[in-house]
Amino acid sequence: MIIADHTHGRLYQAALSDARIAALDFPDVSKPACVLYNRDTKFVYWVEIESQGSQIKQATITGQNTTILMEAGLMTLQ
């Protein structure tokens, strides 16, 4: 299981079998809100929430090849 820590800007991998938790080395994570791992593709997907908008990102389980899949910014009225 992978856990998003918005406060510290990290992703953690938790093993339910022995309650072991390890921080993952994902350099492109800063404000994760939620995360999911696809065992078939071996990709991690997470949402970054910033004050100016949000992004959905994907990377390999090793934290490499980060790609932004979608961006949603705040609209300003003029």
PDB file of C-alpha atoms in Angstrom:
ATOM      1  CA  MET A   1       0.000   0.000   0.000  1.00  0.00           C
ATOM      2  CA  ILE A   2       1.226   3.527  -0.800  1.00  0.00           C
ATOM      3  CA  ILE A   3       0.275   6.464   1.417  1.00  0.00           C
ATOM      4  CA  ALA A   4       0.306  10.185   0.550  1.00  0.00           C
ATOM      5  CA  ASP A   5       1.593  12.572   3.251  1.00  0.00           C
ATOM      6  CA  HIS A   6       0.482  16.095   2.307  1.00  0.00           C
ATOM      7  CA  THR A   7       2.049  17.670   5.412  1.00  0.00           C
ATOM      8  CA  HIS A   8       5.589  16.441   4.709  1.00  0.00           C
ATOM      9  CA  GLY A   9       5.309  16.177   0.910  1.00  0.00           C
ATOM     10  CA  ARG A  10       6.202  12.481   0.753  1.00  0.00           C
ATOM     11  CA  LEU A  11       4.884   9.154  -0.432  1.00  0.00           C
ATOM     12  CA  TYR A  12       5.325   6.124   1.823  1.00  0.00           C
ATOM     13  CA  GLN A  13       5.083   2.411   1.139  1.00  0.00           C
ATOM     14  CA  ALA A  14       3.472   0.434   3.940  1.00  0.00           C
ATOM     15  CA  ALA A  15       3.653  -3.344   4.282  1.00  0.00           C
ATOM     16  CA  LEU A  16       0.541  -4.664   5.964  1.00  0.00           C
ATOM     17  CA  SER A  17       2.168  -8.014   6.728  1.00  0.00           C
ATOM     18  CA  ASP A  18       4.757  -6.614   9.162  1.00  0.00           C
ATOM     19  CA  ALA A  19       3.668  -2.943   9.666  1.00  0.00           C
ATOM     20  CA  ARG A  20       6.876  -1.688   8.014  1.00  0.00           C
ATOM     21  CA  ILE A  21       6.740   1.829   6.502  1.00  0.00           C
ATOM     22  CA  ALA A  22       9.377   3.245   4.143  1.00  0.00           C
ATOM     23  CA  ALA A  23       9.583   6.660   2.467  1.00  0.00           C
ATOM     24  CA  LEU A  24       9.717   6.470  -1.324  1.00  0.00           C
ATOM     25  CA  ASP A  25      12.264   8.600  -3.177  1.00  0.00           C
ATOM     26  CA  PHE A  26       9.979  10.605  -5.478  1.00  0.00           C
ATOM     27  CA  PRO A  27      11.690  13.941  -6.296  1.00  0.00           C
ATOM     28  CA  ASP A  28       8.601  15.414  -8.017  1.00  0.00           C
ATOM     29  CA  VAL A  29       6.252  15.089  -5.028  1.00  0.00           C
ATOM     30  CA  SER A  30       5.551  18.213  -2.979  1.00  0.00           C
ATOM     31  CA  LYS A  31       1.871  18.325  -1.874  1.00  0.00           C
ATOM     32  CA  PRO A  32       0.305  14.912  -2.544  1.00  0.00           C
ATOM     33  CA  ALA A  33      -3.391  14.596  -1.717  1.00  0.00           C
ATOM     34  CA  CYS A  34      -4.057  11.000  -2.769  1.00  0.00           C
ATOM     35  CA  VAL A  35      -2.176   8.188  -4.442  1.00  0.00           C
ATOM     36  CA  LEU A  36      -2.791   4.885  -6.178  1.00  0.00           C
ATOM     37  CA  TYR A  37      -0.549   2.133  -7.496  1.00  0.00           C
ATOM     38  CA  ASN A  38      -1.357   0.020 -10.544  1.00  0.00           C
ATOM     39  CA  ARG A  39       0.288  -3.401 -10.160  1.00  0.00           C
ATOM     40  CA  ASP A  40      -0.246  -4.241 -13.837  1.00  0.00           C
ATOM     41  CA  THR A  41       1.553  -1.181 -15.243  1.00  0.00           C
ATOM     42  CA  LYS A  42       3.894  -0.669 -12.247  1.00  0.00           C
ATOM     43  CA  PHE A  43       2.980   3.049 -12.210  1.00  0.00           C
ATOM     44  CA  VAL A  44       2.159   5.263  -9.247  1.00  0.00           C
ATOM     45  CA  TYR A  45      -0.465   7.990  -9.797  1.00  0.00           C
ATOM     46  CA  TRP A  46      -0.978  10.913  -7.422  1.00  0.00           C
ATOM     47  CA  VAL A  47      -2.664  14.300  -7.167  1.00  0.00           C
ATOM     48  CA  GLU A  48      -0.637  17.395  -6.265  1.00  0.00           C
ATOM     49  CA  ILE A  49      -2.712  20.210  -4.781  1.00  0.00           C
ATOM     50  CA  GLU A  50      -1.184  23.679  -4.829  1.00  0.00           C
ATOM     51  CA  SER A  51      -2.715  27.086  -4.098  1.00  0.00           C
ATOM     52  CA  GLN A  52      -2.821  27.900  -7.832  1.00  0.00           C
ATOM     53  CA  GLY A  53      -4.258  24.592  -9.013  1.00  0.00           C
ATOM     54  CA  SER A  54      -3.760  20.843  -9.116  1.00  0.00           C
ATOM     55  CA  GLN A  55      -1.994  18.215 -11.193  1.00  0.00           C
ATOM     56  CA  ILE A  56      -2.391  14.502 -11.694  1.00  0.00           C
ATOM     57  CA  LYS A  57       1.026  12.880 -12.120  1.00  0.00           C
ATOM     58  CA  GLN A  58       2.395   9.417 -12.808  1.00  0.00           C
ATOM     59  CA  ALA A  59       5.816   7.853 -12.293  1.00  0.00           C
ATOM     60  CA  THR A  60       7.378   4.430 -12.049  1.00  0.00           C
ATOM     61  CA  ILE A  61       7.455   2.762  -8.627  1.00  0.00           C
ATOM     62  CA  THR A  62      11.090   3.908  -8.347  1.00  0.00           C
ATOM     63  CA  GLY A  63      10.055   7.567  -8.748  1.00  0.00           C
ATOM     64  CA  GLN A  64      11.469   7.961 -12.245  1.00  0.00           C
ATOM     65  CA  ASN A  65       9.892   9.198 -15.487  1.00  0.00           C
ATOM     66  CA  THR A  66       7.397  11.560 -13.864  1.00  0.00           C
ATOM     67  CA  THR A  67       4.710  12.724 -16.272  1.00  0.00           C
ATOM     68  CA  ILE A  68       1.961  15.295 -15.726  1.00  0.00           C
ATOM     69  CA  LEU A  69      -1.259  13.718 -17.000  1.00  0.00           C
ATOM     70  CA  MET A  70      -3.600  16.611 -16.259  1.00  0.00           C
ATOM     71  CA  GLU A  71      -3.503  20.156 -14.895  1.00  0.00           C
ATOM     72  CA  ALA A  72      -6.352  22.154 -13.411  1.00  0.00           C
ATOM     73  CA  GLY A  73      -5.697  25.768 -12.458  1.00  0.00           C
ATOM     74  CA  LEU A  74      -7.770  28.316 -10.634  1.00  0.00           C
ATOM     75  CA  MET A  75      -9.695  30.667 -12.892  1.00  0.00           C
ATOM     76  CA  THR A  76      -9.498  34.382 -12.218  1.00  0.00           C
ATOM     77  CA  LEU A  77     -12.240  36.802 -13.203  1.00  0.00           C
ATOM     78  CA  GLN A  78     -11.208  40.012 -14.944  1.00  0.00           C
TER      79      GLN A  78
END
